[in-house]
Amino acid sequence: MSTGDGSPRLRPIARTLAVLVALRTAVRTATGRERPGPPAPPDVDPSERIVPASRRAETIVAALLLAAAVFGFGFTFVYVVSGENTQLLGLAVGGMLALLAAAAIIAGKLVVPQEQSVEQRDPLLVEEQAEEIVEIVEAGGEGVSRRALLAGAGGVAGAALITAAATPVASLGPTLNGIHTTDWKRGVRLLDTSGRPYLAADIEIGTFYTALPEGGDPEHLGAGLLVVRLPPEFLHLPPARQSWAPDGIVAYSKICPHAACAISLYRYPTYRPTSVEPAFTCPCHYSTFLPGEGGRLVFGPAGRALPQLPLMVDADGYLRAAGPFHEDIGPSWWNIHRGQS
């Protein structure tokens, strides 16, 4: 038995270890883990890409912005001149948005500077460099720079976009104060549809008349009146309204307070023993009002009485308004316009 470094007892162990090391090395080499190569470069951040300057791209972006401004102002022009031409309105606003999108895409890819650079520290400013800077600044003040051109085109396009977006505000309708007023004021004469003023003697029992305000807008929601004469047995106005019906003549708004339909039906009893008292009926949903009782609602979905206008007769016998309506005219909700009921 040998006990030195070359002892036969240690040789099998050494050979076994050598085989294991060789196998391990072979496996790691086969799997590529023994000698890893240099680390792979990290993915390049899109924000770090370098975009070279392109005067052509800047010109294209400026042209697209100006074209978008033309479409935007064109939308406003068409809306003001002919608001009913929805095809042109859609073409104008669609073209404006498409051109703005194209300008933004081209600017993001070809115009916006995204560079990586390392600036070395320069020595202190010398006189020659100072003169150079002065020349650069003076040269920059001549003409229109590319940045100023793009900024100006973008400003014009933005102004066109804001104008086009704000133009439809004009279609929101009358102000709230205008809704609560009409052309009926004290002293205004009642005219028929041909413009002739009504005399109190013209109003006969059993017939209803349509009246409009003298000097007023006949298209206004509160312009139309229903005028009838009632015999004393059918006239039962509240005490505060006894003076509103000279010679038994009463006047009410022609607009139904349910959905702004024009009231056009008047029921007057022809055989009193079996007939009910006179009534106005709306042809749309059959709301029924009693003119002899202050326009009280007796049937239908209107929800409130028909607004009454106080009347008076002047010295010449003409019918005039004794004051304005004491309540709002038209439907009980204000999201509907005349002629759309």
mmCIF file of C-alpha atoms in Angstrom:
data_model
loop_
_atom_site.group_PDB
_atom_site.id
_atom_site.type_symbol
_atom_site.label_atom_id
_atom_site.label_comp_id
_atom_site.label_asym_id
_atom_site.label_seq_id
_atom_site.Cartn_x
_atom_site.Cartn_y
_atom_site.Cartn_z
ATOM 1 C CA MET A 1 0.000 0.000 0.000
ATOM 2 C CA SER A 2 1.408 3.411 -0.965
ATOM 3 C CA THR A 3 0.598 6.497 1.064
ATOM 4 C CA GLY A 4 2.375 9.149 -1.084
ATOM 5 C CA ASP A 5 0.828 11.537 -3.612
ATOM 6 C CA GLY A 6 0.869 8.835 -6.269
ATOM 7 C CA SER A 7 -0.717 6.216 -3.999
ATOM 8 C CA PRO A 8 -2.648 3.547 -5.912
ATOM 9 C CA ARG A 9 -5.500 3.938 -3.377
ATOM 10 C CA LEU A 10 -6.229 7.539 -4.575
ATOM 11 C CA ARG A 11 -5.988 6.900 -8.287
ATOM 12 C CA PRO A 12 -9.543 5.472 -8.752
ATOM 13 C CA ILE A 13 -11.018 8.424 -6.858
ATOM 14 C CA ALA A 14 -9.089 10.904 -8.979
ATOM 15 C CA ARG A 15 -10.169 9.218 -12.177
ATOM 16 C CA THR A 16 -13.815 9.265 -11.015
ATOM 17 C CA LEU A 17 -13.642 12.985 -10.206
ATOM 18 C CA ALA A 18 -12.009 13.700 -13.548
ATOM 19 C CA VAL A 19 -14.814 11.877 -15.376
ATOM 20 C CA LEU A 20 -17.491 13.814 -13.454
ATOM 21 C CA VAL A 21 -15.832 17.146 -14.217
ATOM 22 C CA ALA A 22 -15.541 16.231 -17.888
ATOM 23 C CA LEU A 23 -19.216 15.248 -18.044
ATOM 24 C CA ARG A 24 -20.291 18.456 -16.315
ATOM 25 C CA THR A 25 -18.223 20.554 -18.693
ATOM 26 C CA ALA A 26 -19.635 18.764 -21.716
ATOM 27 C CA VAL A 27 -23.223 19.276 -20.537
ATOM 28 C CA ARG A 28 -22.746 23.003 -19.828
ATOM 29 C CA THR A 29 -21.028 23.477 -23.172
ATOM 30 C CA ALA A 30 -23.869 21.720 -25.002
ATOM 31 C CA THR A 31 -26.494 23.874 -23.313
ATOM 32 C CA GLY A 32 -24.570 27.098 -23.921
ATOM 33 C CA ARG A 33 -24.025 27.897 -20.262
ATOM 34 C CA GLU A 34 -20.344 27.244 -20.016
ATOM 35 C CA ARG A 35 -19.168 30.285 -21.917
ATOM 36 C CA PRO A 36 -21.911 32.870 -22.066
ATOM 37 C CA GLY A 37 -21.412 35.459 -24.731
ATOM 38 C CA PRO A 38 -21.694 39.205 -24.223
ATOM 39 C CA PRO A 39 -25.081 40.364 -22.885
ATOM 40 C CA ALA A 40 -27.649 41.118 -25.550
ATOM 41 C CA PRO A 41 -28.268 44.793 -26.034
ATOM 42 C CA PRO A 42 -31.454 45.942 -24.322
ATOM 43 C CA ASP A 43 -34.448 46.859 -26.436
ATOM 44 C CA VAL A 44 -34.228 50.373 -27.718
ATOM 45 C CA ASP A 45 -36.799 52.643 -26.135
ATOM 46 C CA PRO A 46 -38.970 54.201 -28.880
ATOM 47 C CA SER A 47 -38.548 57.549 -27.159
ATOM 48 C CA GLU A 48 -34.752 57.271 -27.662
ATOM 49 C CA ARG A 49 -34.859 56.909 -31.435
ATOM 50 C CA ILE A 50 -33.145 59.520 -33.493
ATOM 51 C CA VAL A 51 -35.304 61.511 -35.891
ATOM 52 C CA PRO A 52 -33.311 63.435 -38.476
ATOM 53 C CA ALA A 53 -34.470 66.926 -39.369
ATOM 54 C CA SER A 54 -36.717 66.997 -42.441
ATOM 55 C CA ARG A 55 -37.774 70.297 -43.957
ATOM 56 C CA ARG A 56 -40.105 68.459 -46.309
ATOM 57 C CA ALA A 57 -41.911 66.790 -43.398
ATOM 58 C CA GLU A 58 -42.264 70.132 -41.636
ATOM 59 C CA THR A 59 -43.768 71.655 -44.772
ATOM 60 C CA ILE A 60 -46.223 68.761 -45.107
ATOM 61 C CA VAL A 61 -47.308 69.111 -41.466
ATOM 62 C CA ALA A 62 -47.810 72.864 -41.861
ATOM 63 C CA ALA A 63 -49.842 72.307 -45.045
ATOM 64 C CA LEU A 64 -52.026 69.689 -43.330
ATOM 65 C CA LEU A 65 -52.681 72.005 -40.382
ATOM 66 C CA LEU A 66 -53.646 74.877 -42.664
ATOM 67 C CA ALA A 67 -55.909 72.580 -44.699
ATOM 68 C CA ALA A 68 -57.555 71.430 -41.462
ATOM 69 C CA ALA A 69 -58.133 75.083 -40.573
ATOM 70 C CA VAL A 70 -59.834 75.628 -43.944
ATOM 71 C CA PHE A 71 -62.169 72.687 -43.292
ATOM 72 C CA GLY A 72 -62.889 73.938 -39.756
ATOM 73 C CA PHE A 73 -63.797 77.444 -40.858
ATOM 74 C CA GLY A 74 -65.735 75.900 -43.741
ATOM 75 C CA PHE A 75 -67.835 73.990 -41.205
ATOM 76 C CA THR A 76 -68.667 77.260 -39.443
ATOM 77 C CA PHE A 77 -69.523 78.958 -42.754
ATOM 78 C CA VAL A 78 -71.829 76.143 -43.899
ATOM 79 C CA TYR A 79 -73.491 75.994 -40.480
ATOM 80 C CA VAL A 80 -74.262 79.721 -40.507
ATOM 81 C CA VAL A 81 -75.313 79.967 -44.171
ATOM 82 C CA SER A 82 -77.127 76.640 -44.585
ATOM 83 C CA GLY A 83 -77.375 74.698 -41.345
ATOM 84 C CA GLU A 84 -79.696 72.129 -42.941
ATOM 85 C CA ASN A 85 -77.009 70.760 -45.287
ATOM 86 C CA THR A 86 -75.815 67.992 -42.985
ATOM 87 C CA GLN A 87 -73.770 66.302 -45.729
ATOM 88 C CA LEU A 88 -71.476 69.306 -46.101
ATOM 89 C CA LEU A 89 -71.288 69.724 -42.331
ATOM 90 C CA GLY A 90 -70.215 66.116 -41.899
ATOM 91 C CA LEU A 91 -67.692 66.372 -44.740
ATOM 92 C CA ALA A 92 -66.176 69.530 -43.254
ATOM 93 C CA VAL A 93 -65.788 68.274 -39.704
ATOM 94 C CA GLY A 94 -64.640 64.828 -40.863
ATOM 95 C CA GLY A 95 -62.028 66.314 -43.180
ATOM 96 C CA MET A 96 -60.781 68.626 -40.442
ATOM 97 C CA LEU A 97 -60.327 65.787 -37.943
ATOM 98 C CA ALA A 98 -58.682 63.519 -40.544
ATOM 99 C CA LEU A 99 -56.183 66.218 -41.528
ATOM 100 C CA LEU A 100 -55.369 66.969 -37.889
ATOM 101 C CA ALA A 101 -54.766 63.266 -37.261
ATOM 102 C CA ALA A 102 -52.490 63.001 -40.311
ATOM 103 C CA ALA A 103 -50.524 66.071 -39.200
ATOM 104 C CA ALA A 104 -50.086 64.632 -35.703
ATOM 105 C CA ILE A 105 -48.853 61.264 -37.039
ATOM 106 C CA ILE A 106 -46.347 62.788 -39.461
ATOM 107 C CA ALA A 107 -45.115 65.252 -36.836
ATOM 108 C CA GLY A 108 -44.618 62.477 -34.295
ATOM 109 C CA LYS A 109 -42.633 60.309 -36.707
ATOM 110 C CA LEU A 110 -40.671 62.793 -38.806
ATOM 111 C CA VAL A 111 -40.661 66.229 -37.188
ATOM 112 C CA VAL A 112 -40.489 66.038 -33.402
ATOM 113 C CA PRO A 113 -36.758 65.930 -32.477
ATOM 114 C CA GLN A 114 -35.802 62.866 -30.406
ATOM 115 C CA GLU A 115 -32.028 62.642 -30.207
ATOM 116 C CA GLN A 116 -29.293 61.193 -28.000
ATOM 117 C CA SER A 117 -26.223 63.354 -27.672
ATOM 118 C CA VAL A 118 -23.383 64.034 -25.252
ATOM 119 C CA GLU A 119 -22.290 67.628 -25.002
ATOM 120 C CA GLN A 120 -18.715 68.143 -23.926
ATOM 121 C CA ARG A 121 -17.921 70.944 -21.543
ATOM 122 C CA ASP A 122 -16.468 73.821 -23.543
ATOM 123 C CA PRO A 123 -13.947 76.308 -22.297
ATOM 124 C CA LEU A 124 -15.061 79.721 -21.186
ATOM 125 C CA LEU A 125 -16.559 81.945 -23.844
ATOM 126 C CA VAL A 126 -14.023 83.756 -25.933
ATOM 127 C CA GLU A 127 -14.527 86.881 -27.984
ATOM 128 C CA GLU A 128 -14.710 85.051 -31.312
ATOM 129 C CA GLN A 129 -17.478 82.791 -30.031
ATOM 130 C CA ALA A 130 -19.417 85.775 -28.693
ATOM 131 C CA GLU A 131 -19.340 87.392 -32.126
ATOM 132 C CA GLU A 132 -20.483 84.110 -33.646
ATOM 133 C CA ILE A 133 -23.491 83.927 -31.300
ATOM 134 C CA VAL A 134 -24.480 87.510 -32.105
ATOM 135 C CA GLU A 135 -24.419 86.695 -35.825
ATOM 136 C CA ILE A 136 -26.564 83.585 -35.295
ATOM 137 C CA VAL A 137 -29.151 85.512 -33.268
ATOM 138 C CA GLU A 138 -29.324 88.282 -35.849
ATOM 139 C CA ALA A 139 -29.679 85.784 -38.674
ATOM 140 C CA GLY A 140 -32.435 83.980 -36.797
ATOM 141 C CA GLY A 141 -34.517 87.136 -36.695
ATOM 142 C CA GLU A 142 -34.686 87.342 -40.471
ATOM 143 C CA GLY A 143 -37.652 85.658 -42.158
ATOM 144 C CA VAL A 144 -39.933 83.043 -40.640
ATOM 145 C CA SER A 145 -38.319 80.101 -38.860
ATOM 146 C CA ARG A 146 -39.612 76.563 -39.353
ATOM 147 C CA ARG A 147 -40.686 76.422 -35.720
ATOM 148 C CA ALA A 148 -42.646 79.665 -36.076
ATOM 149 C CA LEU A 149 -44.291 78.342 -39.239
ATOM 150 C CA LEU A 150 -45.427 75.134 -37.518
ATOM 151 C CA ALA A 151 -46.561 77.032 -34.427
ATOM 152 C CA GLY A 152 -48.559 79.474 -36.541
ATOM 153 C CA ALA A 153 -50.188 76.724 -38.597
ATOM 154 C CA GLY A 154 -51.028 74.810 -35.423
ATOM 155 C CA GLY A 155 -52.533 77.927 -33.863
ATOM 156 C CA VAL A 156 -54.734 78.578 -36.898
ATOM 157 C CA ALA A 157 -55.879 74.934 -36.950
ATOM 158 C CA GLY A 158 -56.616 75.063 -33.212
ATOM 159 C CA ALA A 159 -58.636 78.250 -33.632
ATOM 160 C CA ALA A 160 -60.634 76.629 -36.439
ATOM 161 C CA LEU A 161 -61.284 73.549 -34.296
ATOM 162 C CA ILE A 162 -62.489 75.635 -31.340
ATOM 163 C CA THR A 163 -64.683 77.782 -33.606
ATOM 164 C CA ALA A 164 -66.262 74.724 -35.230
ATOM 165 C CA ALA A 165 -66.919 73.156 -31.827
ATOM 166 C CA ALA A 166 -68.456 76.349 -30.426
ATOM 167 C CA THR A 167 -70.645 77.183 -33.450
ATOM 168 C CA PRO A 168 -73.496 74.724 -32.615
ATOM 169 C CA VAL A 169 -74.020 76.595 -29.332
ATOM 170 C CA ALA A 170 -76.156 78.974 -31.408
ATOM 171 C CA SER A 171 -78.713 76.155 -31.807
ATOM 172 C CA LEU A 172 -79.395 75.767 -28.109
ATOM 173 C CA GLY A 173 -82.525 77.881 -28.481
ATOM 174 C CA PRO A 174 -83.801 80.972 -26.690
ATOM 175 C CA THR A 175 -82.578 81.984 -23.276
ATOM 176 C CA LEU A 176 -84.619 81.075 -20.237
ATOM 177 C CA ASN A 177 -85.739 84.665 -19.773
ATOM 178 C CA GLY A 178 -87.104 84.707 -23.331
ATOM 179 C CA ILE A 179 -89.151 81.580 -22.670
ATOM 180 C CA HIS A 180 -90.977 83.234 -19.788
ATOM 181 C CA THR A 181 -92.099 86.301 -21.766
ATOM 182 C CA THR A 182 -94.468 86.906 -24.694
ATOM 183 C CA ASP A 183 -95.483 89.841 -26.879
ATOM 184 C CA TRP A 184 -98.714 90.239 -24.933
ATOM 185 C CA LYS A 185 -98.550 93.359 -22.754
ATOM 186 C CA ARG A 186 -101.097 95.861 -21.548
ATOM 187 C CA GLY A 187 -102.599 97.817 -24.440
ATOM 188 C CA VAL A 188 -101.672 95.376 -27.248
ATOM 189 C CA ARG A 189 -104.591 94.937 -29.649
ATOM 190 C CA LEU A 190 -105.888 91.541 -30.747
ATOM 191 C CA LEU A 191 -105.581 90.935 -34.509
ATOM 192 C CA ASP A 192 -107.034 88.204 -36.684
ATOM 193 C CA THR A 193 -104.819 86.104 -38.951
ATOM 194 C CA SER A 194 -105.141 88.676 -41.752
ATOM 195 C CA GLY A 195 -103.953 91.526 -39.505
ATOM 196 C CA ARG A 196 -107.334 93.154 -38.863
ATOM 197 C CA PRO A 197 -107.969 94.225 -35.248
ATOM 198 C CA TYR A 198 -110.872 92.598 -33.431
ATOM 199 C CA LEU A 199 -113.813 94.628 -32.197
ATOM 200 C CA ALA A 200 -115.609 93.302 -29.151
ATOM 201 C CA ALA A 201 -118.770 93.252 -31.270
ATOM 202 C CA ASP A 202 -117.081 90.838 -33.720
ATOM 203 C CA ILE A 203 -116.939 88.024 -31.156
ATOM 204 C CA GLU A 204 -120.092 85.910 -31.299
ATOM 205 C CA ILE A 205 -121.318 83.259 -28.885
ATOM 206 C CA GLY A 206 -120.740 79.680 -30.029
ATOM 207 C CA THR A 207 -117.671 80.417 -32.184
ATOM 208 C CA PHE A 208 -113.995 80.546 -31.281
ATOM 209 C CA TYR A 209 -111.472 82.935 -32.843
ATOM 210 C CA THR A 210 -107.692 82.928 -33.230
ATOM 211 C CA ALA A 211 -105.957 86.179 -32.282
ATOM 212 C CA LEU A 212 -102.374 87.432 -32.653
ATOM 213 C CA PRO A 213 -100.591 90.364 -30.944
ATOM 214 C CA GLU A 214 -100.360 93.652 -32.813
ATOM 215 C CA GLY A 215 -96.707 94.392 -33.577
ATOM 216 C CA GLY A 216 -95.580 91.015 -32.238
ATOM 217 C CA ASP A 217 -93.958 87.959 -33.772
ATOM 218 C CA PRO A 218 -96.721 85.585 -34.953
ATOM 219 C CA GLU A 219 -94.258 82.660 -34.848
ATOM 220 C CA HIS A 220 -93.566 83.077 -31.151
ATOM 221 C CA LEU A 221 -94.789 80.214 -28.987
ATOM 222 C CA GLY A 222 -97.017 82.483 -26.910
ATOM 223 C CA ALA A 223 -98.476 84.535 -29.776
ATOM 224 C CA GLY A 224 -101.634 82.572 -30.581
ATOM 225 C CA LEU A 225 -104.822 83.123 -28.560
ATOM 226 C CA LEU A 226 -108.188 81.376 -28.368
ATOM 227 C CA VAL A 227 -110.954 83.962 -28.006
ATOM 228 C CA VAL A 228 -114.598 83.125 -27.235
ATOM 229 C CA ARG A 229 -117.669 84.871 -25.857
ATOM 230 C CA LEU A 230 -119.638 83.044 -23.159
ATOM 231 C CA PRO A 231 -123.128 83.697 -21.853
ATOM 232 C CA PRO A 232 -123.368 84.507 -18.120
ATOM 233 C CA GLU A 233 -124.608 81.030 -17.184
ATOM 234 C CA PHE A 234 -121.342 79.501 -18.440
ATOM 235 C CA LEU A 235 -118.995 82.123 -16.991
ATOM 236 C CA HIS A 236 -117.657 81.098 -13.561
ATOM 237 C CA LEU A 237 -114.235 82.717 -13.312
ATOM 238 C CA PRO A 238 -112.326 82.939 -10.013
ATOM 239 C CA PRO A 239 -112.973 86.189 -8.109
ATOM 240 C CA ALA A 240 -109.540 87.598 -8.993
ATOM 241 C CA ARG A 241 -110.319 87.205 -12.707
ATOM 242 C CA GLN A 242 -113.799 88.698 -12.893
ATOM 243 C CA SER A 243 -112.434 91.787 -14.680
ATOM 244 C CA TRP A 244 -110.534 89.705 -17.253
ATOM 245 C CA ALA A 245 -113.659 88.948 -19.337
ATOM 246 C CA PRO A 246 -115.278 92.170 -20.625
ATOM 247 C CA ASP A 247 -118.726 91.476 -22.094
ATOM 248 C CA GLY A 248 -118.165 87.764 -21.429
ATOM 249 C CA ILE A 249 -115.158 87.587 -23.786
ATOM 250 C CA VAL A 250 -112.259 85.433 -22.575
ATOM 251 C CA ALA A 251 -108.867 84.692 -24.145
ATOM 252 C CA TYR A 252 -106.505 81.768 -23.542
ATOM 253 C CA SER A 253 -103.196 80.580 -24.935
ATOM 254 C CA LYS A 254 -103.631 78.470 -28.041
ATOM 255 C CA ILE A 255 -100.730 76.195 -27.030
ATOM 256 C CA CYS A 256 -101.615 73.111 -25.007
ATOM 257 C CA PRO A 257 -99.542 72.903 -21.790
ATOM 258 C CA HIS A 258 -98.971 69.187 -22.360
ATOM 259 C CA ALA A 259 -96.840 68.912 -25.514
ATOM 260 C CA ALA A 260 -97.243 72.305 -27.247
ATOM 261 C CA CYS A 261 -99.896 71.200 -29.739
ATOM 262 C CA ALA A 262 -102.101 73.958 -31.137
ATOM 263 C CA ILE A 263 -105.618 73.683 -29.700
ATOM 264 C CA SER A 264 -108.105 73.741 -32.561
ATOM 265 C CA LEU A 265 -111.303 72.146 -31.215
ATOM 266 C CA TYR A 266 -114.071 74.053 -29.445
ATOM 267 C CA ARG A 267 -117.099 72.287 -28.059
ATOM 268 C CA TYR A 268 -120.168 74.441 -27.487
ATOM 269 C CA PRO A 269 -123.498 72.943 -26.326
ATOM 270 C CA THR A 270 -126.190 72.987 -28.989
ATOM 271 C CA TYR A 271 -128.899 71.398 -26.848
ATOM 272 C CA ARG A 272 -128.449 72.645 -23.316
ATOM 273 C CA PRO A 273 -130.633 70.146 -21.448
ATOM 274 C CA THR A 274 -128.286 67.307 -22.430
ATOM 275 C CA SER A 275 -125.012 69.093 -23.267
ATOM 276 C CA VAL A 276 -122.147 69.982 -20.961
ATOM 277 C CA GLU A 277 -120.587 73.436 -20.763
ATOM 278 C CA PRO A 278 -118.225 74.849 -23.455
ATOM 279 C CA ALA A 279 -114.725 73.376 -23.627
ATOM 280 C CA PHE A 280 -111.478 73.545 -25.608
ATOM 281 C CA THR A 281 -109.990 70.202 -26.679
ATOM 282 C CA CYS A 282 -106.442 69.546 -27.856
ATOM 283 C CA PRO A 283 -106.481 67.309 -30.969
ATOM 284 C CA CYS A 284 -103.204 65.561 -30.080
ATOM 285 C CA HIS A 285 -103.967 63.902 -26.734
ATOM 286 C CA TYR A 286 -107.469 65.214 -26.022
ATOM 287 C CA SER A 287 -106.708 67.364 -23.009
ATOM 288 C CA THR A 288 -109.910 69.305 -22.307
ATOM 289 C CA PHE A 289 -110.178 72.758 -20.692
ATOM 290 C CA LEU A 290 -113.171 74.821 -19.538
ATOM 291 C CA PRO A 291 -112.955 78.462 -20.709
ATOM 292 C CA GLY A 292 -115.746 79.491 -18.352
ATOM 293 C CA GLU A 293 -113.743 78.362 -15.299
ATOM 294 C CA GLY A 294 -110.375 79.949 -15.966
ATOM 295 C CA GLY A 295 -109.178 77.246 -18.362
ATOM 296 C CA ARG A 296 -109.480 74.477 -15.761
ATOM 297 C CA LEU A 297 -108.286 71.047 -16.936
ATOM 298 C CA VAL A 298 -111.049 68.434 -16.778
ATOM 299 C CA PHE A 299 -109.549 65.627 -18.889
ATOM 300 C CA GLY A 300 -106.275 64.548 -20.444
ATOM 301 C CA PRO A 301 -102.544 64.516 -19.684
ATOM 302 C CA ALA A 302 -101.876 68.271 -19.746
ATOM 303 C CA GLY A 303 -101.363 68.496 -15.999
ATOM 304 C CA ARG A 304 -102.339 72.156 -15.533
ATOM 305 C CA ALA A 305 -104.891 74.753 -16.577
ATOM 306 C CA LEU A 306 -104.774 76.650 -19.857
ATOM 307 C CA PRO A 307 -103.070 80.057 -19.326
ATOM 308 C CA GLN A 308 -105.551 82.954 -19.500
ATOM 309 C CA LEU A 309 -104.852 86.470 -20.815
ATOM 310 C CA PRO A 310 -106.717 89.403 -19.205
ATOM 311 C CA LEU A 311 -108.702 91.512 -21.713
ATOM 312 C CA MET A 312 -110.188 94.987 -21.899
ATOM 313 C CA VAL A 313 -112.148 97.002 -24.470
ATOM 314 C CA ASP A 314 -110.817 100.439 -25.460
ATOM 315 C CA ALA A 315 -112.871 103.540 -26.205
ATOM 316 C CA ASP A 316 -113.178 102.559 -29.866
ATOM 317 C CA GLY A 317 -114.523 99.106 -29.049
ATOM 318 C CA TYR A 318 -111.330 97.183 -29.904
ATOM 319 C CA LEU A 319 -110.141 94.264 -27.828
ATOM 320 C CA ARG A 320 -106.810 94.816 -26.076
ATOM 321 C CA ALA A 321 -104.695 92.897 -23.596
ATOM 322 C CA ALA A 322 -105.160 94.226 -20.066
ATOM 323 C CA GLY A 323 -101.768 92.811 -19.079
ATOM 324 C CA PRO A 324 -99.386 89.910 -19.728
ATOM 325 C CA PHE A 325 -99.941 86.248 -19.021
ATOM 326 C CA HIS A 326 -99.555 85.457 -15.339
ATOM 327 C CA GLU A 327 -97.952 82.059 -15.983
ATOM 328 C CA ASP A 328 -95.639 80.419 -18.502
ATOM 329 C CA ILE A 329 -96.914 79.541 -21.960
ATOM 330 C CA GLY A 330 -96.413 76.210 -23.660
ATOM 331 C CA PRO A 331 -95.613 72.715 -22.427
ATOM 332 C CA SER A 332 -94.652 72.029 -18.855
ATOM 333 C CA TRP A 333 -91.200 70.930 -20.066
ATOM 334 C CA TRP A 334 -89.054 73.022 -22.398
ATOM 335 C CA ASN A 335 -87.279 70.512 -24.639
ATOM 336 C CA ILE A 336 -89.727 70.882 -27.514
ATOM 337 C CA HIS A 337 -90.081 73.579 -30.173
ATOM 338 C CA ARG A 338 -93.100 74.850 -31.983
ATOM 339 C CA GLY A 339 -94.102 72.738 -34.947
ATOM 340 C CA GLN A 340 -92.428 69.552 -33.659
ATOM 341 C CA SER A 341 -95.202 68.257 -31.421
#
